[in-house]
mmCIF file of C-alpha atoms in Angstrom:
data_model
loop_
_atom_site.group_PDB
_atom_site.id
_atom_site.type_symbol
_atom_site.label_atom_id
_atom_site.label_comp_id
_atom_site.label_asym_id
_atom_site.label_seq_id
_atom_site.Cartn_x
_atom_site.Cartn_y
_atom_site.Cartn_z
ATOM 1 C CA UNK M 1436 1.698 -49.195 -39.767
ATOM 2 C CA UNK M 1437 4.269 -51.948 -40.116
ATOM 3 C CA UNK M 1438 4.706 -54.677 -37.435
ATOM 4 C CA UNK M 1439 8.128 -53.253 -36.613
ATOM 5 C CA UNK M 1440 6.632 -49.810 -35.965
ATOM 6 C CA UNK M 1441 3.977 -51.326 -33.690
ATOM 7 C CA UNK M 1442 6.631 -53.116 -31.626
ATOM 8 C CA UNK M 1443 8.675 -49.921 -31.391
ATOM 9 C CA UNK M 1444 5.656 -47.920 -30.221
ATOM 10 C CA UNK M 1445 4.741 -50.534 -27.625
ATOM 11 C CA UNK M 1446 8.295 -50.449 -26.351
ATOM 12 C CA UNK M 1447 8.103 -46.664 -26.008
ATOM 13 C CA UNK M 1448 5.126 -47.016 -23.674
ATOM 14 C CA UNK M 1449 7.348 -48.868 -21.264
ATOM 15 C CA UNK M 1450 10.362 -46.624 -21.843
ATOM 16 C CA UNK M 1451 10.970 -43.004 -22.741
ATOM 17 C CA UNK M 1452 8.713 -41.473 -25.398
ATOM 18 C CA UNK M 1453 11.275 -38.685 -25.912
ATOM 19 C CA UNK M 1454 13.851 -41.235 -27.128
ATOM 20 C CA UNK M 1455 11.388 -42.587 -29.665
ATOM 21 C CA UNK M 1456 10.514 -39.118 -30.985
ATOM 22 C CA UNK M 1457 14.190 -38.276 -31.499
ATOM 23 C CA UNK M 1458 14.898 -41.653 -33.134
ATOM 24 C CA UNK M 1459 12.067 -41.198 -35.630
ATOM 25 C CA UNK M 1460 13.283 -37.692 -36.485
ATOM 26 C CA UNK M 1461 10.039 -36.057 -35.406
ATOM 27 C CA UNK M 1462 11.702 -33.751 -32.903
ATOM 28 C CA UNK M 1463 15.201 -32.820 -31.839
ATOM 29 C CA UNK M 1464 16.662 -32.863 -28.318
ATOM 30 C CA UNK M 1465 16.659 -29.046 -28.112
ATOM 31 C CA UNK M 1466 12.903 -28.923 -28.623
ATOM 32 C CA UNK M 1467 12.359 -31.554 -25.959
ATOM 33 C CA UNK M 1468 14.176 -29.408 -23.410
ATOM 34 C CA UNK M 1469 11.783 -26.535 -24.058
ATOM 35 C CA UNK M 1470 9.154 -27.504 -21.550
ATOM 36 C CA UNK M 1471 5.890 -25.577 -21.365
ATOM 37 C CA UNK M 1472 5.052 -24.318 -17.905
ATOM 38 C CA UNK M 1473 1.456 -23.690 -16.903
ATOM 39 C CA UNK M 1474 0.439 -21.335 -14.121
ATOM 40 C CA UNK M 1475 -2.937 -20.676 -12.589
ATOM 41 C CA UNK M 1476 -4.585 -17.682 -14.223
ATOM 42 C CA UNK M 1477 -4.818 -14.477 -12.206
ATOM 43 C CA UNK M 1478 -7.526 -12.953 -14.364
ATOM 44 C CA UNK M 1479 -10.820 -14.266 -15.688
ATOM 45 C CA UNK M 1480 -11.232 -15.549 -19.235
ATOM 46 C CA UNK M 1481 -14.545 -14.037 -20.355
ATOM 47 C CA UNK M 1482 -14.904 -16.286 -23.414
ATOM 48 C CA UNK M 1483 -14.239 -19.483 -21.460
ATOM 49 C CA UNK M 1484 -16.598 -18.350 -18.726
ATOM 50 C CA UNK M 1485 -19.334 -17.851 -21.320
ATOM 51 C CA UNK M 1486 -18.750 -21.332 -22.763
ATOM 52 C CA UNK M 1487 -19.000 -22.868 -19.298
ATOM 53 C CA UNK M 1488 -22.372 -21.196 -18.888
ATOM 54 C CA UNK M 1489 -23.723 -22.158 -22.304
ATOM 55 C CA UNK M 1490 -22.733 -25.838 -22.367
ATOM 56 C CA UNK M 1491 -22.778 -28.780 -19.998
ATOM 57 C CA UNK M 1492 -20.572 -31.908 -19.976
ATOM 58 C CA UNK M 1493 -21.850 -34.857 -22.018
ATOM 59 C CA UNK M 1494 -21.306 -37.187 -19.057
ATOM 60 C CA UNK M 1495 -23.619 -36.395 -16.141
ATOM 61 C CA UNK M 1496 -21.369 -35.886 -13.118
ATOM 62 C CA UNK M 1497 -24.421 -36.032 -10.883
ATOM 63 C CA UNK M 1498 -25.427 -39.507 -12.086
ATOM 64 C CA UNK M 1499 -25.358 -42.530 -9.852
ATOM 65 C CA UNK M 1500 -22.272 -44.696 -9.958
ATOM 66 C CA UNK M 1501 -21.933 -48.258 -8.701
ATOM 67 C CA UNK M 1502 -19.028 -49.073 -6.414
ATOM 68 C CA UNK M 1503 -18.609 -52.343 -4.518
ATOM 69 C CA UNK M 1504 -22.198 -53.287 -5.358
ATOM 70 C CA UNK M 1505 -23.615 -50.152 -3.679
ATOM 71 C CA UNK M 1506 -25.154 -47.250 -5.578
ATOM 72 C CA UNK M 1507 -23.610 -43.903 -4.561
ATOM 73 C CA UNK M 1508 -24.266 -40.437 -5.939
ATOM 74 C CA UNK M 1509 -21.078 -38.911 -7.371
ATOM 75 C CA UNK M 1510 -19.874 -35.828 -5.522
ATOM 76 C CA UNK M 1511 -19.378 -32.870 -7.880
ATOM 77 C CA UNK M 1512 -16.060 -31.245 -6.986
ATOM 78 C CA UNK M 1513 -15.498 -29.014 -4.003
ATOM 79 C CA UNK M 1514 -18.777 -27.097 -4.143
ATOM 80 C CA UNK M 1515 -21.053 -29.874 -2.849
ATOM 81 C CA UNK M 1516 -18.794 -30.601 0.112
ATOM 82 C CA UNK M 1517 -18.500 -26.849 0.742
ATOM 83 C CA UNK M 1518 -22.284 -26.529 0.795
ATOM 84 C CA UNK M 1519 -22.562 -29.282 3.377
ATOM 85 C CA UNK M 1520 -19.871 -27.593 5.488
ATOM 86 C CA UNK M 1521 -21.613 -24.211 5.386
ATOM 87 C CA UNK M 1522 -18.830 -22.542 3.352
ATOM 88 C CA UNK M 1523 -21.105 -21.304 0.555
ATOM 89 C CA UNK M 1524 -22.692 -17.911 1.050
ATOM 90 C CA UNK M 1525 -26.134 -17.020 -0.312
ATOM 91 C CA UNK M 1526 -24.629 -15.910 -3.643
ATOM 92 C CA UNK M 1527 -22.818 -19.198 -4.147
ATOM 93 C CA UNK M 1528 -19.369 -17.889 -3.244
ATOM 94 C CA UNK M 1529 -17.268 -20.596 -1.607
ATOM 95 C CA UNK M 1530 -15.274 -19.362 1.370
ATOM 96 C CA UNK M 1531 -11.981 -20.915 2.485
ATOM 97 C CA UNK M 1532 -12.247 -23.454 5.295
ATOM 98 C CA UNK M 1533 -9.333 -21.739 7.040
ATOM 99 C CA UNK M 1534 -6.674 -19.114 6.328
ATOM 100 C CA UNK M 1535 -2.942 -19.627 5.846
ATOM 101 C CA UNK M 1536 -2.177 -16.090 6.996
ATOM 102 C CA UNK M 1537 -3.794 -14.047 9.771
ATOM 103 C CA UNK M 1538 -4.982 -10.852 8.080
ATOM 104 C CA UNK M 1539 -5.015 -8.998 11.399
ATOM 105 C CA UNK M 1540 -1.208 -8.848 11.221
ATOM 106 C CA UNK M 1541 -1.441 -6.333 8.396
ATOM 107 C CA UNK M 1542 -1.628 -2.606 8.946
ATOM 108 C CA UNK M 1543 -3.670 -0.195 6.854
ATOM 109 C CA UNK M 1544 -0.989 2.508 6.830
ATOM 110 C CA UNK M 1545 2.522 3.334 7.973
ATOM 111 C CA UNK M 1546 3.345 2.741 11.636
ATOM 112 C CA UNK M 1547 5.994 5.458 11.728
ATOM 113 C CA UNK M 1548 6.965 8.423 9.593
ATOM 114 C CA UNK M 1549 10.015 7.578 7.509
ATOM 115 C CA UNK M 1550 12.052 9.601 5.031
ATOM 116 C CA UNK M 1551 12.001 8.662 1.373
ATOM 117 C CA UNK M 1552 14.452 5.904 0.517
ATOM 118 C CA UNK M 1553 17.183 5.824 -2.125
ATOM 119 C CA UNK M 1554 16.919 5.403 -5.871
ATOM 120 C CA UNK M 1555 17.833 2.139 -7.591
ATOM 121 C CA UNK M 1556 20.733 1.817 -10.010
ATOM 122 C CA UNK M 1557 19.884 0.682 -13.528
ATOM 123 C CA UNK M 1558 21.756 -2.574 -14.072
ATOM 124 C CA UNK M 1559 21.088 -2.765 -17.807
ATOM 125 C CA UNK M 1560 17.534 -1.998 -18.983
ATOM 126 C CA UNK M 1561 16.179 -2.775 -15.519
ATOM 127 C CA UNK M 1562 14.005 0.348 -15.247
ATOM 128 C CA UNK M 1563 10.899 -1.889 -15.456
ATOM 129 C CA UNK M 1564 12.124 -3.879 -12.452
ATOM 130 C CA UNK M 1565 13.238 -0.815 -10.480
ATOM 131 C CA UNK M 1566 9.856 0.890 -10.912
ATOM 132 C CA UNK M 1567 7.934 -2.178 -9.751
ATOM 133 C CA UNK M 1568 10.201 -2.634 -6.715
ATOM 134 C CA UNK M 1569 9.765 1.008 -5.721
ATOM 135 C CA UNK M 1570 5.959 0.813 -5.966
ATOM 136 C CA UNK M 1571 5.914 -2.350 -3.846
ATOM 137 C CA UNK M 1572 8.387 -0.895 -1.339
ATOM 138 C CA UNK M 1573 5.979 1.976 -0.655
ATOM 139 C CA UNK M 1574 2.890 -0.241 -0.351
ATOM 140 C CA UNK M 1575 2.232 0.331 3.398
ATOM 141 C CA UNK M 1576 0.819 -3.063 4.549
ATOM 142 C CA UNK M 1577 3.400 -5.017 2.563
ATOM 143 C CA UNK M 1578 6.329 -2.799 3.559
ATOM 144 C CA UNK M 1579 5.479 -2.818 7.269
ATOM 145 C CA UNK M 1580 5.209 -6.605 7.274
ATOM 146 C CA UNK M 1581 8.545 -6.890 5.443
ATOM 147 C CA UNK M 1582 10.195 -4.523 7.934
ATOM 148 C CA UNK M 1583 9.075 -6.789 10.788
ATOM 149 C CA UNK M 1584 11.103 -9.639 9.148
ATOM 150 C CA UNK M 1585 8.451 -12.168 10.125
ATOM 151 C CA UNK M 1586 8.607 -14.032 6.833
ATOM 152 C CA UNK M 1587 12.350 -14.745 6.720
ATOM 153 C CA UNK M 1588 12.266 -16.070 10.281
ATOM 154 C CA UNK M 1589 9.935 -18.881 9.235
ATOM 155 C CA UNK M 1590 10.634 -19.255 5.502
ATOM 156 C CA UNK M 1591 10.799 -22.792 4.091
ATOM 157 C CA UNK M 1592 11.780 -21.875 0.517
ATOM 158 C CA UNK M 1593 15.533 -21.569 1.053
ATOM 159 C CA UNK M 1594 18.020 -19.168 -0.536
ATOM 160 C CA UNK M 1595 15.990 -18.729 -3.718
ATOM 161 C CA UNK M 1596 12.919 -17.343 -1.970
ATOM 162 C CA UNK M 1597 11.982 -14.131 -3.802
ATOM 163 C CA UNK M 1598 9.946 -12.869 -0.860
ATOM 164 C CA UNK M 1599 13.014 -13.142 1.395
ATOM 165 C CA UNK M 1600 15.032 -11.180 -1.163
ATOM 166 C CA UNK M 1601 12.334 -8.545 -1.354
ATOM 167 C CA UNK M 1602 12.125 -8.393 2.450
ATOM 168 C CA UNK M 1603 15.870 -7.689 2.614
ATOM 169 C CA UNK M 1604 15.508 -5.089 -0.153
ATOM 170 C CA UNK M 1605 12.748 -3.237 1.704
ATOM 171 C CA UNK M 1606 14.766 -3.269 4.917
ATOM 172 C CA UNK M 1607 17.718 -1.749 3.106
ATOM 173 C CA UNK M 1608 15.683 0.756 1.065
ATOM 174 C CA UNK M 1609 13.837 2.133 4.080
ATOM 175 C CA UNK M 1610 16.870 2.164 6.377
ATOM 176 C CA UNK M 1611 18.075 5.562 7.536
ATOM 177 C CA UNK M 1612 21.625 4.421 6.846
ATOM 178 C CA UNK M 1613 21.096 4.469 3.072
ATOM 179 C CA UNK M 1614 21.482 7.831 1.361
ATOM 180 C CA UNK M 1615 23.017 7.092 -2.046
ATOM 181 C CA UNK M 1616 21.324 4.906 -4.664
ATOM 182 C CA UNK M 1617 21.494 1.126 -4.201
ATOM 183 C CA UNK M 1618 21.608 -1.819 -6.621
ATOM 184 C CA UNK M 1619 18.925 -4.539 -6.365
ATOM 185 C CA UNK M 1620 21.431 -7.219 -7.442
ATOM 186 C CA UNK M 1621 19.905 -10.014 -5.368
ATOM 187 C CA UNK M 1622 16.614 -9.672 -7.262
ATOM 188 C CA UNK M 1623 18.021 -8.901 -10.719
ATOM 189 C CA UNK M 1624 20.365 -11.876 -10.417
ATOM 190 C CA UNK M 1625 17.384 -14.150 -9.767
ATOM 191 C CA UNK M 1626 15.197 -12.849 -12.587
ATOM 192 C CA UNK M 1627 14.906 -16.396 -13.936
ATOM 193 C CA UNK M 1628 13.159 -17.434 -10.730
ATOM 194 C CA UNK M 1629 10.478 -14.861 -11.480
ATOM 195 C CA UNK M 1630 10.117 -15.657 -15.189
ATOM 196 C CA UNK M 1631 12.292 -17.987 -17.244
ATOM 197 C CA UNK M 1632 11.584 -16.087 -20.459
ATOM 198 C CA UNK M 1633 12.893 -12.759 -19.128
ATOM 199 C CA UNK M 1634 16.484 -11.763 -19.853
ATOM 200 C CA UNK M 1635 18.812 -9.436 -17.975
ATOM 201 C CA UNK M 1636 19.692 -6.535 -20.237
ATOM 202 C CA UNK M 1637 16.448 -6.695 -22.226
ATOM 203 C CA UNK M 1638 13.523 -4.330 -21.773
ATOM 204 C CA UNK M 1639 10.534 -6.147 -20.289
ATOM 205 C CA UNK M 1640 6.946 -5.205 -19.563
ATOM 206 C CA UNK M 1641 6.550 -3.775 -16.056
ATOM 207 C CA UNK M 1642 2.992 -5.016 -15.534
ATOM 208 C CA UNK M 1643 3.957 -8.532 -16.568
ATOM 209 C CA UNK M 1644 6.939 -8.441 -14.201
ATOM 210 C CA UNK M 1645 4.727 -7.215 -11.346
ATOM 211 C CA UNK M 1646 2.287 -10.074 -11.831
ATOM 212 C CA UNK M 1647 5.053 -12.675 -12.119
ATOM 213 C CA UNK M 1648 6.887 -11.299 -9.079
ATOM 214 C CA UNK M 1649 3.720 -11.520 -6.978
ATOM 215 C CA UNK M 1650 3.256 -15.073 -8.305
ATOM 216 C CA UNK M 1651 6.835 -15.837 -7.176
ATOM 217 C CA UNK M 1652 5.944 -14.479 -3.718
ATOM 218 C CA UNK M 1653 2.934 -16.802 -3.721
ATOM 219 C CA UNK M 1654 5.036 -19.846 -4.626
ATOM 220 C CA UNK M 1655 7.418 -19.073 -1.764
ATOM 221 C CA UNK M 1656 4.531 -18.777 0.689
ATOM 222 C CA UNK M 1657 3.099 -22.126 -0.419
ATOM 223 C CA UNK M 1658 6.419 -23.964 -0.119
ATOM 224 C CA UNK M 1659 6.048 -26.939 2.205
ATOM 225 C CA UNK M 1660 2.254 -26.916 1.923
ATOM 226 C CA UNK M 1661 0.432 -29.766 0.214
ATOM 227 C CA UNK M 1662 0.075 -28.801 -3.466
ATOM 228 C CA UNK M 1663 -3.354 -30.460 -3.532
ATOM 229 C CA UNK M 1664 -4.727 -28.140 -0.864
ATOM 230 C CA UNK M 1665 -8.033 -26.461 -1.706
ATOM 231 C CA UNK M 1666 -7.618 -23.541 -4.124
ATOM 232 C CA UNK M 1667 -9.584 -21.201 -1.870
ATOM 233 C CA UNK M 1668 -7.178 -21.894 0.991
ATOM 234 C CA UNK M 1669 -4.238 -21.180 -1.324
ATOM 235 C CA UNK M 1670 -5.849 -17.766 -1.852
ATOM 236 C CA UNK M 1671 -5.467 -16.832 1.824
ATOM 237 C CA UNK M 1672 -1.719 -16.118 1.826
ATOM 238 C CA UNK M 1673 -0.033 -12.795 2.563
ATOM 239 C CA UNK M 1674 -0.079 -11.789 -1.121
ATOM 240 C CA UNK M 1675 -3.793 -12.472 -1.535
ATOM 241 C CA UNK M 1676 -4.673 -10.722 1.721
ATOM 242 C CA UNK M 1677 -2.924 -7.604 0.370
ATOM 243 C CA UNK M 1678 -3.590 -7.613 -3.378
ATOM 244 C CA UNK M 1679 -6.339 -10.209 -3.782
ATOM 245 C CA UNK M 1680 -10.076 -9.896 -4.143
ATOM 246 C CA UNK M 1681 -12.757 -11.640 -6.188
ATOM 247 C CA UNK M 1682 -14.602 -10.848 -9.393
ATOM 248 C CA UNK M 1683 -18.148 -12.008 -10.008
ATOM 249 C CA UNK M 1684 -19.444 -12.884 -13.460
ATOM 250 C CA UNK M 1685 -23.224 -12.950 -13.262
ATOM 251 C CA UNK M 1686 -25.486 -14.214 -16.053
ATOM 252 C CA UNK M 1687 -29.171 -13.363 -15.606
ATOM 253 C CA UNK M 1688 -31.877 -15.210 -17.512
ATOM 254 C CA UNK M 1689 -34.373 -12.803 -19.131
ATOM 255 C CA UNK M 1690 -37.078 -15.512 -19.089
ATOM 256 C CA UNK M 1691 -37.133 -16.682 -15.459
ATOM 257 C CA UNK M 1692 -34.795 -14.180 -13.775
ATOM 258 C CA UNK M 1693 -32.410 -16.885 -12.517
ATOM 259 C CA UNK M 1694 -28.903 -15.586 -11.719
ATOM 260 C CA UNK M 1695 -25.874 -17.803 -12.314
ATOM 261 C CA UNK M 1696 -22.744 -16.554 -10.515
ATOM 262 C CA UNK M 1697 -19.119 -17.459 -11.165
ATOM 263 C CA UNK M 1698 -16.291 -16.175 -8.964
ATOM 264 C CA UNK M 1699 -12.635 -15.753 -9.867
ATOM 265 C CA UNK M 1700 -9.700 -14.338 -7.887
ATOM 266 C CA UNK M 1701 -8.331 -10.954 -8.921
ATOM 267 C CA UNK M 1702 -4.902 -9.496 -8.245
ATOM 268 C CA UNK M 1703 -5.396 -6.515 -10.522
ATOM 269 C CA UNK M 1704 -7.954 -5.041 -12.923
ATOM 270 C CA UNK M 1705 -6.986 -4.290 -16.537
ATOM 271 C CA UNK M 1706 -8.930 -1.405 -18.059
ATOM 272 C CA UNK M 1707 -9.511 -0.404 -21.665
ATOM 273 C CA UNK M 1708 -8.688 3.255 -22.246
ATOM 274 C CA UNK M 1709 -11.289 4.086 -24.862
ATOM 275 C CA UNK M 1710 -12.492 6.706 -22.384
ATOM 276 C CA UNK M 1711 -10.615 9.634 -20.909
ATOM 277 C CA UNK M 1712 -10.910 8.764 -17.194
ATOM 278 C CA UNK M 1713 -10.381 5.846 -14.837
ATOM 279 C CA UNK M 1714 -14.071 6.042 -13.925
ATOM 280 C CA UNK M 1715 -15.064 5.497 -17.568
ATOM 281 C CA UNK M 1716 -12.682 2.543 -17.775
ATOM 282 C CA UNK M 1717 -14.279 0.948 -14.703
ATOM 283 C CA UNK M 1718 -17.780 1.587 -16.076
ATOM 284 C CA UNK M 1719 -16.746 -0.132 -19.300
ATOM 285 C CA UNK M 1720 -15.283 -3.053 -17.322
ATOM 286 C CA UNK M 1721 -18.525 -3.566 -15.384
ATOM 287 C CA UNK M 1722 -20.954 -2.795 -18.243
ATOM 288 C CA UNK M 1723 -23.692 -5.372 -18.865
ATOM 289 C CA UNK M 1724 -23.492 -7.467 -22.029
ATOM 290 C CA UNK M 1725 -26.542 -8.790 -23.873
ATOM 291 C CA UNK M 1726 -26.403 -12.477 -24.828
ATOM 292 C CA UNK M 1727 -28.805 -13.117 -27.706
ATOM 293 C CA UNK M 1728 -29.142 -14.528 -31.228
ATOM 294 C CA UNK M 1729 -26.217 -16.906 -31.863
ATOM 295 C CA UNK M 1730 -24.802 -16.061 -28.433
ATOM 296 C CA UNK M 1731 -27.825 -17.118 -26.378
ATOM 297 C CA UNK M 1732 -27.345 -18.645 -22.939
ATOM 298 C CA UNK M 1733 -28.380 -22.124 -21.735
ATOM 299 C CA UNK M 1734 -30.268 -21.351 -18.532
ATOM 300 C CA UNK M 1735 -29.747 -23.933 -15.800
ATOM 301 C CA UNK M 1736 -33.274 -23.423 -14.466
ATOM 302 C CA UNK M 1737 -35.176 -23.167 -17.764
ATOM 303 C CA UNK M 1738 -33.022 -25.877 -19.375
ATOM 304 C CA UNK M 1739 -33.195 -24.052 -22.703
ATOM 305 C CA UNK M 1740 -31.402 -21.389 -24.714
ATOM 306 C CA UNK M 1741 -32.581 -17.919 -23.688
ATOM 307 C CA UNK M 1742 -31.646 -14.274 -24.023
ATOM 308 C CA UNK M 1743 -29.641 -13.153 -21.013
ATOM 309 C CA UNK M 1744 -27.458 -10.378 -19.628
ATOM 310 C CA UNK M 1745 -23.933 -10.859 -18.374
ATOM 311 C CA UNK M 1746 -22.045 -8.508 -16.070
ATOM 312 C CA UNK M 1747 -18.600 -8.535 -14.474
ATOM 313 C CA UNK M 1748 -18.348 -6.776 -11.103
ATOM 314 C CA UNK M 1749 -16.135 -6.798 -8.021
ATOM 315 C CA UNK M 1750 -17.543 -9.163 -5.404
ATOM 316 C CA UNK M 1751 -14.811 -8.852 -2.777
ATOM 317 C CA UNK M 1752 -12.535 -5.818 -2.609
ATOM 318 C CA UNK M 1753 -8.759 -6.188 -2.282
ATOM 319 C CA UNK M 1754 -6.908 -4.307 0.418
ATOM 320 C CA UNK M 1755 -4.682 -2.794 -2.296
ATOM 321 C CA UNK M 1756 -6.354 -2.160 -5.671
ATOM 322 C CA UNK M 1757 -4.037 -2.360 -8.688
ATOM 323 C CA UNK M 1758 -5.347 -0.863 -11.932
ATOM 324 C CA UNK M 1759 -3.556 -1.434 -15.232
ATOM 325 C CA UNK M 1760 -4.315 0.642 -18.321
ATOM 326 C CA UNK M 1761 -4.225 -1.341 -21.562
ATOM 327 C CA UNK M 1762 -1.961 1.016 -23.458
ATOM 328 C CA UNK M 1763 -0.201 -1.590 -25.585
ATOM 329 C CA UNK M 1764 -1.863 -3.183 -28.604
ATOM 330 C CA UNK M 1765 -1.397 -6.788 -29.697
ATOM 331 C CA UNK M 1766 1.067 -5.569 -32.317
ATOM 332 C CA UNK M 1767 3.266 -3.699 -29.803
ATOM 333 C CA UNK M 1768 2.002 -0.203 -30.527
ATOM 334 C CA UNK M 1769 1.048 2.179 -27.747
ATOM 335 C CA UNK M 1770 -2.072 4.257 -27.084
ATOM 336 C CA UNK M 1771 -0.799 7.590 -25.768
ATOM 337 C CA UNK M 1772 -4.219 9.026 -24.867
ATOM 338 C CA UNK M 1773 -4.238 10.959 -21.580
ATOM 339 C CA UNK M 1774 -6.327 9.219 -18.918
ATOM 340 C CA UNK M 1775 -7.430 11.231 -15.912
ATOM 341 C CA UNK M 1776 -7.184 9.575 -12.493
ATOM 342 C CA UNK M 1777 -8.023 10.978 -9.043
ATOM 343 C CA UNK M 1778 -6.136 11.010 -5.750
ATOM 344 C CA UNK M 1779 -9.149 9.275 -4.152
ATOM 345 C CA UNK M 1780 -11.334 6.721 -5.945
ATOM 346 C CA UNK M 1781 -14.743 5.499 -4.801
ATOM 347 C CA UNK M 1782 -15.569 2.075 -6.255
ATOM 348 C CA UNK M 1783 -19.040 1.528 -4.774
ATOM 349 C CA UNK M 1784 -20.647 1.720 -8.234
ATOM 350 C CA UNK M 1785 -18.565 -1.238 -9.454
ATOM 351 C CA UNK M 1786 -19.359 -3.614 -6.580
ATOM 352 C CA UNK M 1787 -21.678 -6.593 -7.119
ATOM 353 C CA UNK M 1788 -25.207 -5.878 -5.904
ATOM 354 C CA UNK M 1789 -25.168 -9.156 -3.972
ATOM 355 C CA UNK M 1790 -21.709 -8.517 -2.478
ATOM 356 C CA UNK M 1791 -21.323 -8.710 1.306
ATOM 357 C CA UNK M 1792 -19.013 -5.661 1.167
ATOM 358 C CA UNK M 1793 -20.281 -2.891 3.437
ATOM 359 C CA UNK M 1794 -17.528 -0.324 2.908
ATOM 360 C CA UNK M 1795 -15.506 1.759 3.025
ATOM 361 C CA UNK M 1796 -15.288 1.882 -0.762
ATOM 362 C CA UNK M 1797 -12.605 4.554 -1.080
ATOM 363 C CA UNK M 1798 -9.028 4.006 -2.249
ATOM 364 C CA UNK M 1799 -6.284 6.609 -1.869
ATOM 365 C CA UNK M 1800 -3.592 6.846 -4.529
ATOM 366 C CA UNK M 1801 -0.071 6.082 -3.292
ATOM 367 C CA UNK M 1802 1.870 4.948 -6.390
ATOM 368 C CA UNK M 1803 1.798 5.472 -10.169
ATOM 369 C CA UNK M 1804 4.013 3.499 -12.562
ATOM 370 C CA UNK M 1805 4.659 5.342 -15.839
ATOM 371 C CA UNK M 1806 5.908 4.203 -19.244
ATOM 372 C CA UNK M 1807 7.362 6.791 -21.624
ATOM 373 C CA UNK M 1808 7.975 5.684 -25.199
ATOM 374 C CA UNK M 1809 6.193 4.511 -28.306
ATOM 375 C CA UNK M 1810 6.153 0.701 -28.030
ATOM 376 C CA UNK M 1811 5.972 -2.066 -25.437
ATOM 377 C CA UNK M 1812 9.577 -3.162 -26.033
ATOM 378 C CA UNK M 1813 11.164 0.268 -25.977
ATOM 379 C CA UNK M 1814 11.036 3.436 -23.922
ATOM 380 C CA UNK M 1815 11.577 3.913 -20.213
ATOM 381 C CA UNK M 1816 9.766 3.177 -16.930
ATOM 382 C CA UNK M 1817 9.702 5.335 -13.819
ATOM 383 C CA UNK M 1818 7.242 5.904 -10.997
ATOM 384 C CA UNK M 1819 5.730 8.319 -8.511
ATOM 385 C CA UNK M 1820 5.242 7.203 -4.901
ATOM 386 C CA UNK M 1821 3.898 8.798 -1.753
ATOM 387 C CA UNK M 1822 6.430 8.603 1.080
ATOM 388 C CA UNK M 1823 5.462 7.530 4.636
ATOM 389 C CA UNK M 1824 5.439 11.264 5.448
ATOM 390 C CA UNK M 1825 2.735 11.848 2.824
ATOM 391 C CA UNK M 1826 5.008 13.635 0.327
ATOM 392 C CA UNK M 1827 5.098 12.695 -3.375
ATOM 393 C CA UNK M 1828 8.387 11.793 -5.068
ATOM 394 C CA UNK M 1829 9.452 10.814 -8.547
ATOM 395 C CA UNK M 1830 11.704 7.745 -8.492
ATOM 396 C CA UNK M 1831 13.496 7.432 -11.814
ATOM 397 C CA UNK M 1832 16.140 4.716 -11.440
ATOM 398 C CA UNK M 1833 18.872 6.296 -9.286
ATOM 399 C CA UNK M 1834 17.264 9.773 -9.275
ATOM 400 C CA UNK M 1835 14.877 10.798 -6.498
ATOM 401 C CA UNK M 1836 13.227 14.197 -6.248
ATOM 402 C CA UNK M 1837 10.119 15.672 -4.658
ATOM 403 C CA UNK M 1838 7.168 16.587 -6.867
ATOM 404 C CA UNK M 1839 3.728 18.118 -6.436
ATOM 405 C CA UNK M 1840 0.386 16.304 -6.606
ATOM 406 C CA UNK M 1841 -0.304 18.222 -9.802
ATOM 407 C CA UNK M 1842 2.791 16.697 -11.404
ATOM 408 C CA UNK M 1843 1.642 13.203 -10.414
ATOM 409 C CA UNK M 1844 -1.841 13.670 -11.893
ATOM 410 C CA UNK M 1845 -0.926 15.346 -15.164
#
């Protein structure tokens, strides 16, 4: 490197590195404006979880460090302080020190019998958005809380709060004054607040929109709260009390029997559809995996590579269980295999053996979101929902008509 280049680089450290990159022709201004946004994952990464279990950091975080001439043992993250505060249960799950939302405010069902609401006008390939909004509108604990207008009375997120917009939408959709179809313009017009990569007028994936919309609700609920607050406390908002639970990844050493547990929040469960039923998909999701040969596990107790078994199960059940069928391949194709699902689902067989859950373990079906078409970027979305009166309806954009349970399940 020439002396001039060294001086220029040193100057960039004190100035703007973007200016230097543009000046050297390594990047243009348009690329610099394309910032990458990172969000906290809502599902577990099985491969990363396995790597965490197999390997340990080179630097020993438990070693003694010297500060101000006094030897002090380094504290390892939040778990050691949680253990001293009595927040760890016997399985190693770290509970939140306190909750941001009182779960007792939520109802399990509808408070009053209401007629079915109106359909939603398609504002240009917005069937994916309409179907998600309809399913959420007929989610009893969420809808009843929205109808009480508690959130908007204390919201700190301002005019761009997506939860406020959804609250207003639910109030309008379930109002007796509405008979004709309505247009969710306030939500469609703020699509960029949900996901910057989504475009009005372009077909989007409904499951992705659902996850991003719930994430937008979460951001609104955390507005005004210290961003450095403990992650477990962040997982005690309205959205997590309704849709959130916890998965457990357990690795069991075949040599000494030691169990290593890792817990991750869940907002939905994605199922492979190699089988023909939801039950088979859940069995596949929770099936044990053998770790051997080149995939052996470094046991924390044995301090050596051993054969082990790994299993993913549900440690804490969500109030509302969302199941997504993996119908779309990585190349955009669709698996059109029929998958049978029941009106009532018992999930006791998929709960962690060490879970504190004591039941009930039954979930009753209240909404089904359907995609018709051959690829992920084409076709049409619509849904079936159960009204507060217990009657099933098909909501297909602006069209609303009553259907039988048989129609829903076929």
